[in-house]
PDB file of C-alpha atoms in Angstrom:
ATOM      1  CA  UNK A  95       0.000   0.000   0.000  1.00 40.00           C
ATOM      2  CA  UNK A  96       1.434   3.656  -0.958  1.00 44.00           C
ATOM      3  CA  UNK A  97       1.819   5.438   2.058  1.00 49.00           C
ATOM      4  CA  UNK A  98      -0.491   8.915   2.170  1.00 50.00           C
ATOM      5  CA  UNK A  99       1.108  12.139   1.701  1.00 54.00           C
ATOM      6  CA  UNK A 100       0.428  14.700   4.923  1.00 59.00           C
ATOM      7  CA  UNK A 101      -0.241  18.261   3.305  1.00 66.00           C
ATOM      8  CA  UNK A 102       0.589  21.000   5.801  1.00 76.00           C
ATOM      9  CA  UNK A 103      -1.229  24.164   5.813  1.00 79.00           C
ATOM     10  CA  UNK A 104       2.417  25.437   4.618  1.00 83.00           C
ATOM     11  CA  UNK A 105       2.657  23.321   1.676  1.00 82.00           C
ATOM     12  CA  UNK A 106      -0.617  23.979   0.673  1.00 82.00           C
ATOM     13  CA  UNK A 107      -0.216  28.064   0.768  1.00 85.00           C
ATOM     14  CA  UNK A 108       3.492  27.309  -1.039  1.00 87.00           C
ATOM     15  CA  UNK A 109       1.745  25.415  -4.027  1.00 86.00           C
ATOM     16  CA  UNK A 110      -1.047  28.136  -4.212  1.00 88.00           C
ATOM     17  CA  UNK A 111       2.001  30.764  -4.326  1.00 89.00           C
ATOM     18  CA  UNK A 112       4.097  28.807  -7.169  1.00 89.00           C
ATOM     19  CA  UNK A 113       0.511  28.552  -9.401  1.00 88.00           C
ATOM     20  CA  UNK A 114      -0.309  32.212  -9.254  1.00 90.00           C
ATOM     21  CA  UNK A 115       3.604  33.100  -9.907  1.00 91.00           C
ATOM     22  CA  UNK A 116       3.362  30.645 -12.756  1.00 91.00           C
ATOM     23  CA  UNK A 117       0.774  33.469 -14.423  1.00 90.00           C
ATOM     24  CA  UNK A 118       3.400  35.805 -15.415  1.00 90.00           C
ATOM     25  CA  UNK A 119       6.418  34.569 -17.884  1.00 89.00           C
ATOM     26  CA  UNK A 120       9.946  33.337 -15.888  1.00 88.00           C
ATOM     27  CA  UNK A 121      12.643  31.342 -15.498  1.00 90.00           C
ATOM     28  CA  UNK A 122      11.817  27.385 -16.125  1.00 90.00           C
ATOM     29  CA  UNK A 123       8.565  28.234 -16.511  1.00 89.00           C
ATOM     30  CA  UNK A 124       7.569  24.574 -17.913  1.00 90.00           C
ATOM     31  CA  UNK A 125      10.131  22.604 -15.202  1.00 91.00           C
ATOM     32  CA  UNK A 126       8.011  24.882 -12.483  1.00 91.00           C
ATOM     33  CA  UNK A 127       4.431  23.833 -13.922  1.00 91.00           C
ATOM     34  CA  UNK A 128       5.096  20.169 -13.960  1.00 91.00           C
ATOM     35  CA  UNK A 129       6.769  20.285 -10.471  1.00 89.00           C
ATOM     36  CA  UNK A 130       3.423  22.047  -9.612  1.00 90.00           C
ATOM     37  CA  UNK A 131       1.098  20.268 -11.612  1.00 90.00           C
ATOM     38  CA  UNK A 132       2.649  16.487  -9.829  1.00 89.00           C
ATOM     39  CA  UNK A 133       2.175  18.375  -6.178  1.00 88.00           C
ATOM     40  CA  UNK A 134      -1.378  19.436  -7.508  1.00 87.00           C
ATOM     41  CA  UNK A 135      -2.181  16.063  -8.609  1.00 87.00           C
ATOM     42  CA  UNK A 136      -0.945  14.565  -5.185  1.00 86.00           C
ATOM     43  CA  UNK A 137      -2.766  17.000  -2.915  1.00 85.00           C
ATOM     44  CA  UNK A 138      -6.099  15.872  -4.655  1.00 85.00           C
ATOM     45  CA  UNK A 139      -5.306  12.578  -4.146  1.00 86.00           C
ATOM     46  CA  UNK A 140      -4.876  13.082   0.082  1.00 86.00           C
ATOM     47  CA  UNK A 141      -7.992  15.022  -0.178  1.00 86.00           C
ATOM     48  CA  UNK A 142     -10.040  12.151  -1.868  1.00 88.00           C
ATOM     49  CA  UNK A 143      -8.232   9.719   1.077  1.00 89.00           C
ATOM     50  CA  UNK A 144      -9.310  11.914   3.701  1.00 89.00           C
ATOM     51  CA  UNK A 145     -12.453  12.247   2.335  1.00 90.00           C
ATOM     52  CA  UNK A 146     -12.672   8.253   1.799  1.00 93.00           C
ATOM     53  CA  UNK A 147     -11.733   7.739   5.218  1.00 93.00           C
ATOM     54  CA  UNK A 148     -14.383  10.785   6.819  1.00 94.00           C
ATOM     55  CA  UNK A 149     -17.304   8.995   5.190  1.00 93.00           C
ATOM     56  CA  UNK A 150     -16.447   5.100   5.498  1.00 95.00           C
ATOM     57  CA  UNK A 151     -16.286   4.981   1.807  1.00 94.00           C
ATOM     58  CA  UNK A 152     -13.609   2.470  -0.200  1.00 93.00           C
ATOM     59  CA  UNK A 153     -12.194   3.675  -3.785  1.00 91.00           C
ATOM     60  CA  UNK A 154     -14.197   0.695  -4.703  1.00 93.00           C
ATOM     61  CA  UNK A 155     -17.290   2.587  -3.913  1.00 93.00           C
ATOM     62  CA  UNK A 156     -16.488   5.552  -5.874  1.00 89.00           C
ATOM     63  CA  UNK A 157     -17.279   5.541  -9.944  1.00 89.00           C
ATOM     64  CA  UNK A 158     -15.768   9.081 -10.719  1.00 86.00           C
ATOM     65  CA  UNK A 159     -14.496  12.406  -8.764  1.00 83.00           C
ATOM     66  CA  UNK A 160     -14.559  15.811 -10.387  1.00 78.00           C
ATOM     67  CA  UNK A 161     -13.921  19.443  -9.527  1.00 70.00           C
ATOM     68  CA  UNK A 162     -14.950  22.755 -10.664  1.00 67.00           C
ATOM     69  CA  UNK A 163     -14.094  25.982 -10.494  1.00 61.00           C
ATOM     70  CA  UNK A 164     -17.070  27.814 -10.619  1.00 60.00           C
ATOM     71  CA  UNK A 165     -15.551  30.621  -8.584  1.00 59.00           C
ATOM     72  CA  UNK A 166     -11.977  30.681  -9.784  1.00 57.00           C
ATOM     73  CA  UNK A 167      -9.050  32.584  -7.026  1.00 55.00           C
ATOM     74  CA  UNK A 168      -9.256  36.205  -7.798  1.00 56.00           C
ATOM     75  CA  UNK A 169      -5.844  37.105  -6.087  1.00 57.00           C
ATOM     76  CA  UNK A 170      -3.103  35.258  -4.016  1.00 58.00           C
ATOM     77  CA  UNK A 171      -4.815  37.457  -0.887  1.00 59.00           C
ATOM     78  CA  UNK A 172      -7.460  35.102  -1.193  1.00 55.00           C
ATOM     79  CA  UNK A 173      -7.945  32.037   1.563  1.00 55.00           C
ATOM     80  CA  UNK A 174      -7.970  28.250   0.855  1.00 51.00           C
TER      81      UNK A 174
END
């Protein structure tokens, strides 16, 4: 079994930071996204387990998971 990932409050706000910084054009732009895309992927992945685990639920039980972003961040003042 793969061992869950713990995603601190820190990690979380650094990820949110590197996403809106990846807006504007720098230095290994593309290197940055991926790096940011994999920790994306994996903190949806510890929120589905947690959620799995808060409601008794196995993956088994689960036919499909999606997200939306009906109200998109506005700016990086805004809270998780």
């Amino acid at each position: 079994m793969v061992k869950p990932v713990t995603w601190e409050p820190s990690a979380l706000r650094s990820l949110r930071k590197t996403l809106f910084e990846l807006q504007n054009p720098g230095s290994n732009e593309l290197h940055r996204e991926k790096l940011a895309g994999n920790a994306l992927a994996f903190a949806y992945a510890e929120a589905v387990r947690q959620l799995l685990e808060k409601t008794n639920l196995r993956p088994v039980d689960i036919t499909a998971i999606g997200e939306s972003m009906a109200k998109p961040f506005s700016s990086p003042a805004t809270p998780w």
